[in-house]
Short mmCIF file of C-alpha atoms and ligand atoms in Angstrom, two decimals:
data_model
loop_
_atom_site.label_atom_id
_atom_site.label_comp_id
_atom_site.label_asym_id
_atom_site.label_seq_id
_atom_site.Cartn_x
_atom_site.Cartn_y
_atom_site.Cartn_z
CA UNK A 254 -18.05 -21.28 -7.50
CA UNK A 255 -20.38 -19.25 -5.32
CA UNK A 256 -19.19 -18.57 -1.76
CA UNK A 257 -21.77 -18.64 1.04
CA UNK A 258 -20.35 -15.60 2.77
CA UNK A 259 -18.24 -12.93 1.14
CA UNK A 260 -16.27 -9.97 2.51
CA UNK A 261 -17.24 -6.82 0.65
CA UNK A 262 -15.63 -3.40 0.83
CA UNK A 263 -18.36 -1.06 2.05
CA UNK A 264 -16.34 2.05 2.92
CA UNK A 265 -12.98 3.53 1.91
CA UNK A 266 -11.12 6.39 3.56
CA UNK A 267 -7.80 8.10 3.01
CA UNK A 268 -5.55 10.66 4.57
CA UNK A 269 -2.34 12.29 3.41
CA UNK A 270 -0.44 14.94 5.38
CA UNK A 271 -0.67 18.52 3.98
CA UNK A 272 3.05 19.20 3.52
CA UNK A 273 4.16 18.68 -0.08
CA UNK A 274 7.77 17.95 -1.03
CA UNK A 275 8.36 18.48 -4.77
CA UNK A 276 11.10 17.17 -6.99
CA UNK A 277 12.40 20.74 -7.17
CA UNK A 278 12.70 20.77 -3.37
CA UNK A 279 14.67 17.53 -3.56
CA UNK A 280 17.06 19.06 -6.09
CA UNK A 281 18.22 21.32 -3.23
CA UNK A 282 18.73 18.36 -0.88
CA UNK A 283 20.51 15.69 -2.97
CA UNK A 284 22.24 15.40 -6.36
CA UNK A 285 19.11 14.71 -8.40
CA UNK A 286 16.81 16.46 -10.89
CA UNK A 287 13.11 16.75 -11.53
CA UNK A 288 13.82 15.37 -14.97
CA UNK A 289 15.50 12.21 -13.63
CA UNK A 290 12.82 11.51 -11.03
CA UNK A 291 9.96 12.17 -13.49
CA UNK A 292 11.30 10.03 -16.36
CA UNK A 293 12.56 7.15 -14.17
CA UNK A 294 9.63 6.99 -11.76
CA UNK A 295 6.70 9.24 -12.75
CA UNK A 296 6.80 10.91 -9.33
CA UNK A 297 6.46 14.70 -9.15
CA UNK A 298 5.77 15.26 -5.47
CA UNK A 299 5.07 13.43 -2.21
CA UNK A 300 3.48 14.17 1.18
CA UNK A 301 5.60 14.39 4.31
CA UNK A 302 4.24 14.04 7.86
CA UNK A 303 5.27 16.61 10.46
CA UNK A 304 7.34 15.76 13.52
CA UNK A 305 4.34 15.10 15.77
CA UNK A 306 2.51 12.83 13.31
CA UNK A 307 3.03 9.06 13.59
CA UNK A 308 1.54 6.26 11.51
CA UNK A 309 -1.41 5.66 13.89
CA UNK A 310 -2.50 9.34 13.61
CA UNK A 311 -2.95 9.07 9.87
CA UNK A 312 -4.42 5.56 10.15
CA UNK A 313 -7.10 6.85 12.50
CA UNK A 314 -8.06 9.67 10.13
CA UNK A 315 -8.38 7.26 7.19
CA UNK A 316 -10.28 4.74 9.32
CA UNK A 317 -12.79 7.33 10.59
CA UNK A 318 -13.68 8.26 7.00
CA UNK A 319 -13.98 4.61 5.93
CA UNK A 320 -16.31 3.91 8.90
CA UNK A 321 -18.43 6.93 8.08
CA UNK A 322 -18.68 5.93 4.39
CA UNK A 323 -19.63 2.38 5.43
CA UNK A 324 -22.12 3.72 7.93
CA UNK A 325 -20.61 1.54 10.63
CA UNK A 326 -20.33 2.35 14.34
CA UNK A 327 -16.92 1.85 15.95
CA UNK A 328 -18.48 -0.55 18.47
CA UNK A 329 -19.36 -2.88 15.57
CA UNK A 330 -15.73 -3.44 14.46
CA UNK A 331 -14.60 -7.02 15.20
CA UNK A 332 -11.09 -6.83 13.80
CA UNK A 333 -8.46 -4.19 13.05
CA UNK A 334 -5.52 -5.09 10.87
CA UNK A 335 -2.88 -2.42 10.21
CA UNK A 336 -0.50 -3.18 7.35
CA UNK A 337 2.62 -1.14 7.91
CA UNK A 338 6.45 -1.21 7.83
CA UNK A 339 6.59 2.03 9.81
CA UNK A 340 4.67 1.25 13.03
CA UNK A 341 4.53 3.85 15.81
CA UNK A 342 6.79 1.47 17.82
CA UNK A 343 8.10 -2.08 17.34
CA UNK A 344 5.49 -3.02 19.95
CA UNK A 345 2.69 -2.73 20.92
CA UNK A 346 1.05 -2.99 17.51
CA UNK A 347 -0.10 0.17 15.77
CA UNK A 348 -3.48 -1.59 15.40
CA UNK A 349 -3.91 -1.55 19.18
CA UNK A 350 -3.08 2.18 19.28
CA UNK A 351 -5.61 2.79 16.50
CA UNK A 352 -8.20 0.75 18.41
CA UNK A 353 -7.76 2.91 21.48
CA UNK A 354 -7.98 6.18 19.54
CA UNK A 355 -11.09 5.01 17.69
CA UNK A 356 -12.70 3.54 20.81
CA UNK A 357 -13.31 0.22 19.01
CA UNK A 358 -13.37 -1.79 22.24
CA UNK A 359 -14.68 -5.07 20.74
CA UNK A 360 -11.99 -5.42 18.08
CA UNK A 361 -9.12 -7.89 17.97
CA UNK A 362 -6.06 -6.03 16.70
CA UNK A 363 -2.74 -6.81 15.07
CA UNK A 364 -0.20 -5.44 12.64
CA UNK A 365 0.91 -7.13 9.48
CA UNK A 366 4.30 -6.74 7.87
CA UNK A 367 4.38 -7.60 4.18
CA UNK A 368 6.09 -4.54 2.78
CA UNK A 369 4.23 -2.75 0.03
CA UNK A 370 1.98 -5.82 -0.40
CA UNK A 371 0.73 -5.34 3.14
CA UNK A 372 -2.71 -4.08 2.18
CA UNK A 373 -3.40 -7.06 -0.11
CA UNK A 374 -2.20 -9.43 2.67
CA UNK A 375 -4.39 -7.53 5.12
CA UNK A 376 -7.63 -7.77 3.23
CA UNK A 377 -6.88 -11.40 2.47
CA UNK A 378 -6.47 -12.27 6.15
CA UNK A 379 -9.50 -10.21 7.27
CA UNK A 380 -11.65 -11.75 4.51
CA UNK A 381 -10.91 -15.26 5.85
CA UNK A 382 -12.35 -14.32 9.24
CA UNK A 383 -15.46 -12.95 7.59
CA UNK A 384 -15.93 -15.82 5.16
CA UNK A 385 -15.65 -18.46 7.91
CA UNK A 386 -18.16 -16.64 10.08
CA UNK A 387 -15.80 -15.60 12.91
CA UNK A 388 -16.29 -11.87 12.36
CA UNK A 389 -18.77 -9.66 10.53
CA UNK A 390 -16.91 -6.34 10.27
CA UNK A 391 -13.22 -5.67 9.81
CA UNK A 392 -11.13 -2.55 9.37
CA UNK A 393 -8.06 -2.99 7.19
CA UNK A 394 -5.65 -0.08 7.13
CA UNK A 395 -2.49 0.53 5.13
CA UNK A 396 -0.56 3.38 6.75
CA UNK A 397 3.04 4.59 6.47
CA UNK A 398 5.30 7.40 7.57
CA UNK A 399 8.18 6.38 5.35
CA UNK A 400 9.68 9.87 5.53
CA UNK A 401 10.77 8.98 9.07
CA UNK A 402 12.94 6.03 7.95
CA UNK A 403 14.31 7.45 4.72
CA UNK A 404 17.96 8.48 4.54
CA UNK A 405 17.53 12.02 3.23
CA UNK A 406 21.13 11.94 1.91
CA UNK A 407 20.57 8.84 -0.28
CA UNK A 408 19.26 9.90 -3.68
CA UNK A 409 18.64 6.22 -4.62
CA UNK A 410 15.76 6.02 -2.10
CA UNK A 411 14.75 9.40 -0.71
CA UNK A 412 13.09 10.56 -3.95
CA UNK A 413 10.78 7.56 -4.09
CA UNK A 414 8.73 7.50 -0.89
CA UNK A 415 5.88 9.41 0.74
CA UNK A 416 3.53 9.33 3.71
CA UNK A 417 -0.15 8.54 3.88
CA UNK A 418 -2.87 6.15 4.98
CA UNK A 419 -5.85 4.38 3.40
CA UNK A 420 -8.49 2.26 5.08
CA UNK A 421 -11.35 0.03 4.09
CA UNK A 422 -14.26 -1.53 5.98
CA UNK A 423 -14.85 -5.16 5.07
CA UNK A 424 -18.30 -6.44 5.82
CA UNK A 425 -19.97 -9.79 5.55
CA UNK A 426 -22.38 -10.03 2.63
CA UNK A 427 -24.25 -13.00 1.18
CA UNK A 428 -23.52 -14.36 -2.32
CA UNK A 429 -20.83 -13.63 -4.84
CA UNK A 430 -19.99 -9.96 -4.35
CA UNK A 431 -16.96 -8.53 -2.59
CA UNK A 432 -13.57 -10.26 -2.50
CA UNK A 433 -13.82 -13.13 -4.98
CA UNK A 434 -10.28 -14.37 -4.74
CA UNK A 435 -6.84 -13.51 -3.44
CA UNK A 436 -3.41 -14.77 -4.41
CA UNK A 437 -0.38 -14.19 -2.18
CA UNK A 438 3.26 -14.97 -2.84
CA UNK A 439 6.59 -14.63 -1.01
CA UNK A 440 10.25 -15.22 -1.73
CA UNK A 441 12.39 -14.73 1.32
CA UNK A 442 15.59 -15.21 -0.68
CA UNK A 443 14.96 -11.61 -1.81
CA UNK A 444 14.82 -10.27 1.74
CA UNK A 445 18.23 -8.62 1.26
CA UNK A 446 17.01 -6.45 -1.61
CA UNK A 447 14.81 -4.09 0.39
CA UNK A 448 15.21 -3.66 4.14
CA UNK A 449 15.64 -1.52 7.22
CA UNK A 450 18.72 -3.32 8.58
CA UNK A 451 18.93 -2.09 12.20
CA UNK A 452 16.54 -1.70 15.09
CA UNK A 453 15.49 -5.35 15.36
CA UNK A 454 17.11 -8.28 17.14
CA UNK A 455 19.69 -8.88 14.41
CA UNK A 456 21.18 -5.44 14.79
CA UNK A 457 19.83 -3.64 17.88
CA UNK A 458 20.10 0.15 17.94
CA UNK A 459 23.53 1.45 18.90
CA UNK A 460 25.53 4.61 18.30
CA UNK A 461 27.18 2.73 15.48
CA UNK A 462 23.96 1.73 13.71
CA UNK A 463 22.70 5.32 13.94
CA UNK A 464 25.97 6.76 12.60
CA UNK A 465 26.01 4.27 9.71
CA UNK A 466 22.36 5.13 8.93
CA UNK A 467 21.30 1.54 9.23
CA UNK A 468 17.87 2.50 10.54
CA UNK A 469 16.84 3.78 7.15
CA UNK A 470 15.62 2.08 3.97
CA UNK A 471 18.29 0.19 2.01
CA UNK A 472 17.25 -1.01 -1.42
CA UNK A 473 18.64 -2.58 -4.55
CA UNK A 474 16.19 -0.68 -6.75
CA UNK A 475 17.08 -2.34 -10.03
CA UNK A 476 16.56 -5.89 -8.82
CA UNK A 477 13.28 -4.90 -7.15
CA UNK A 478 12.22 -3.27 -10.40
CA UNK A 479 12.85 -6.42 -12.42
CA UNK A 480 10.98 -8.53 -9.86
CA UNK A 481 8.06 -6.12 -9.87
CA UNK A 482 7.73 -6.10 -13.64
CA UNK A 483 7.59 -9.90 -13.56
CA UNK A 484 5.08 -10.37 -10.76
CA UNK A 485 2.53 -7.56 -11.30
CA UNK A 486 0.92 -9.13 -14.37
CA UNK A 487 1.44 -12.70 -13.21
CA UNK A 488 -0.16 -12.15 -9.78
CA UNK A 489 -3.16 -10.42 -11.36
CA UNK A 490 -3.70 -13.26 -13.81
CA UNK A 491 -3.32 -15.91 -11.04
CA UNK A 492 -5.92 -14.19 -8.82
CA UNK A 493 -8.31 -13.92 -11.79
CA UNK A 494 -7.79 -17.56 -12.67
CA UNK A 495 -8.65 -18.57 -9.08
CA UNK A 496 -12.17 -17.18 -9.52
CA UNK A 497 -12.62 -18.45 -13.07
CA UNK A 498 -11.86 -15.15 -14.78
CA UNK A 499 -9.30 -13.77 -17.23
CA UNK A 500 -7.78 -10.40 -18.10
CA UNK A 501 -10.72 -9.55 -20.36
CA UNK A 502 -12.95 -9.46 -17.26
CA UNK A 503 -11.05 -6.61 -15.58
CA UNK A 504 -13.09 -3.39 -15.37
CA UNK A 505 -10.53 -1.54 -13.29
CA UNK A 506 -6.97 -2.08 -12.04
CA UNK A 507 -5.63 -0.64 -8.77
CA UNK A 508 -1.85 -1.34 -8.83
CA UNK A 509 0.72 -0.56 -6.18
CA UNK A 510 2.08 2.93 -6.90
CA UNK A 511 5.88 2.57 -6.93
CA UNK A 512 6.97 3.45 -10.43
CA UNK A 513 4.95 4.41 -13.53
CA UNK A 514 7.16 2.15 -15.68
CA UNK A 515 6.24 -0.85 -13.52
CA UNK A 516 2.53 0.04 -13.83
CA UNK A 517 2.95 0.47 -17.64
CA UNK A 518 4.41 -3.05 -17.89
CA UNK A 519 1.38 -4.46 -16.03
CA UNK A 520 -1.01 -2.51 -18.28
CA UNK A 521 0.76 -4.00 -21.31
CA UNK A 522 0.67 -7.54 -19.94
CA UNK A 523 -3.00 -7.30 -19.05
CA UNK A 524 -3.86 -5.48 -22.31
CA UNK A 525 -5.73 -2.73 -20.51
CA UNK A 526 -6.60 0.74 -21.79
CA UNK A 527 -5.07 3.51 -19.58
CA UNK A 528 -8.49 4.74 -18.44
CA UNK A 529 -9.05 1.43 -16.65
CA UNK A 530 -6.05 1.96 -14.38
CA UNK A 531 -5.56 4.37 -11.51
CA UNK A 532 -2.20 6.14 -11.34
CA UNK A 533 -1.61 8.72 -8.58
CA UNK A 534 2.04 8.19 -7.75
CA UNK A 535 2.83 11.53 -9.43
CA UNK A 536 1.19 13.20 -6.39
CA UNK A 537 2.24 10.85 -3.55
CA UNK A 538 5.22 8.76 -4.53
CA UNK A 539 5.40 5.24 -3.11
CA UNK A 540 3.40 5.08 0.14
CA UNK A 541 4.08 1.34 0.55
CA UNK A 542 1.06 -0.38 2.10
CA UNK A 543 -0.98 2.85 1.90
CA UNK A 544 -0.60 3.16 -1.87
CA UNK A 545 -3.31 0.71 -2.96
CA UNK A 546 -6.09 1.88 -0.60
CA UNK A 547 -5.38 5.55 -1.33
CA UNK A 548 -5.46 4.83 -5.08
CA UNK A 549 -8.70 2.94 -4.65
CA UNK A 550 -10.11 5.89 -2.73
CA UNK A 551 -9.20 8.33 -5.48
CA UNK A 552 -10.63 6.09 -8.21
CA UNK A 553 -13.94 6.05 -6.30
CA UNK A 554 -13.84 9.83 -5.81
CA UNK A 555 -13.40 10.19 -9.57
CA UNK A 556 -16.39 7.84 -10.20
CA UNK A 557 -14.22 5.35 -12.07
CA UNK A 558 -15.72 2.33 -10.29
CA UNK A 559 -19.39 1.28 -10.42
CA UNK A 560 -21.45 -1.42 -8.76
CA UNK A 561 -20.81 -4.86 -10.29
CA UNK A 562 -17.39 -3.87 -11.65
CA UNK A 563 -14.54 -6.41 -11.43
CA UNK A 564 -11.58 -4.70 -9.73
CA UNK A 565 -8.09 -6.16 -9.48
CA UNK A 566 -5.81 -4.81 -6.79
CA UNK A 567 -2.18 -5.89 -7.18
CA UNK A 568 1.07 -5.18 -5.35
CA UNK A 569 4.65 -6.22 -4.62
CA UNK A 570 7.21 -5.28 -2.02
CA UNK A 571 9.78 -6.08 0.64
CA UNK A 572 10.05 -9.71 1.69
CA UNK A 573 9.92 -10.17 -1.19
CA UNK A 574 6.17 -10.41 -1.31
CA UNK A 575 3.51 -10.00 -3.95
CA UNK A 576 -0.22 -10.50 -4.19
CA UNK A 577 -3.44 -9.67 -6.00
CA UNK A 578 -7.09 -9.62 -5.13
CA UNK A 579 -10.16 -9.75 -7.35
CA UNK A 580 -13.14 -7.77 -6.03
CA UNK A 581 -16.64 -7.53 -7.42
CA UNK A 582 -17.70 -4.06 -6.38
CA UNK A 583 -20.85 -4.08 -4.29
O1 UT7 B 234 7.37 -0.73 -3.46
C1 UT7 B 234 8.57 -1.49 -3.51
C2 UT7 B 234 9.70 -0.52 -3.30
N1 UT7 B 234 10.64 -0.27 -4.32
C3 UT7 B 234 10.40 -0.07 -5.63
O2 UT7 B 234 9.32 -0.16 -6.13
C4 UT7 B 234 11.55 0.33 -6.44
C5 UT7 B 234 11.66 -0.36 -7.76
N2 UT7 B 234 12.75 0.18 -8.53
C6 UT7 B 234 12.65 1.34 -9.21
O3 UT7 B 234 11.59 1.97 -9.24
C7 UT7 B 234 13.86 1.75 -10.01
O4 UT7 B 234 14.80 0.74 -10.00
C8 UT7 B 234 14.48 3.09 -9.47
C9 UT7 B 234 13.59 4.24 -9.80
C10 UT7 B 234 14.75 2.99 -8.02
C11 UT7 B 234 15.84 3.36 -10.20
O5 UT7 B 234 15.66 3.33 -11.60
P1 UT7 B 234 16.59 2.48 -12.54
O6 UT7 B 234 16.17 2.72 -13.92
O7 UT7 B 234 16.52 1.04 -12.06
O8 UT7 B 234 18.01 3.09 -12.29
P2 UT7 B 234 19.33 2.46 -11.71
O9 UT7 B 234 19.14 1.94 -10.30
O10 UT7 B 234 19.83 1.45 -12.72
O11 UT7 B 234 20.28 3.67 -11.60
C12 UT7 B 234 20.63 4.40 -12.76
C13 UT7 B 234 21.52 5.59 -12.40
C14 UT7 B 234 22.62 5.26 -11.41
O12 UT7 B 234 23.78 5.99 -11.83
P3 UT7 B 234 24.97 5.21 -12.54
O13 UT7 B 234 25.46 4.22 -11.54
O14 UT7 B 234 24.39 4.56 -13.77
O15 UT7 B 234 25.94 6.31 -12.82
C15 UT7 B 234 22.13 5.90 -10.13
O16 UT7 B 234 23.20 6.33 -9.31
O17 UT7 B 234 20.75 6.62 -11.80
C16 UT7 B 234 21.37 7.08 -10.62
N3 UT7 B 234 20.37 7.58 -9.69
C17 UT7 B 234 19.94 8.85 -9.67
N4 UT7 B 234 20.26 9.91 -10.45
C18 UT7 B 234 19.61 11.07 -10.18
C19 UT7 B 234 19.73 6.89 -8.70
N5 UT7 B 234 18.87 7.71 -8.07
C20 UT7 B 234 18.99 8.92 -8.63
C21 UT7 B 234 18.37 10.16 -8.41
N6 UT7 B 234 18.72 11.21 -9.21
N7 UT7 B 234 17.44 10.33 -7.46
#
């Protein structure tokens, strides 16, 4: 089925902070080892933002590059969506702060919370506005400073996450290029598995919540792992089916970068050769909603994606949420 208007990715930008924290560094902080982290996750190092850097600062840097690559003026942006679980503040939205820093006066702005699937949710929402003719140009950003909400004494979580931002410009194009389909899923019964318990209305900040470290990430890693292995392949296949395609049509896979074993299971399910998949979690760890756009950015830098290619982007995360998007590269 040919859509009248499509939302195509016309520019991609990324930013990661310069400070590198290696597995060897972590060995000095918690009871862990480079060997454990490497074999269980594939992660070797991650980037950590400095004290002054908040999520919006990195989001702006990634957005500026995406705008430049798309050859788009800031005044032309109609919509800014920031997918994040580490906003600058609970409110106002980080998207509004980004708007101000960019000077994108015309844009409507909001944040979107869908855990590590945030970027897939973000492009899906923005694409609707473009496909129905409401907007022509949207900026979708996935940005996280997870280092600020990690409990650096909890080896179960602190070795996994990193900071960074990725951004794309979505633009209205005619015909059947750009985002061909998106599939989103949620299962709130899994909300207990991955969360930041305190700081919201359920458990407002108090001396007690700070002392008990309830403002940091709490995760049942093993259950999230099993869920991820199940949904990564399934979500990709469902999104492909929605636009009349199958796994044999995939030219390139951009999976969420949480764990190399989860990515391997998706590769197996989709019967893909390794060269058709981007893996960069060894350098950055899990950057939640920034992982997919940064991985897409690096695949483009490495000339792994060409015009006309069918790309599948797929993710999973807190919520629980999952989702995949099929894109015909412009
Ligand atoms: O983007 C969504 C966010 N979350 C995820 O994607 C996480 C998905 N889950 C995972 O990637 C994996 O479950 C982990 C990497 C978190 C853990 O791997 P696992 O194979 O599921 O290990 P496990 O949780 O079953 O733990 C195995 C052991 C435990 O020790 P015992 O109880 O068997 O003695 C842990 O205490 O490994 C221990 N362990 C560690 N050991 C050394 C946990 N973290 C560490 C560590 N260093 N950093």
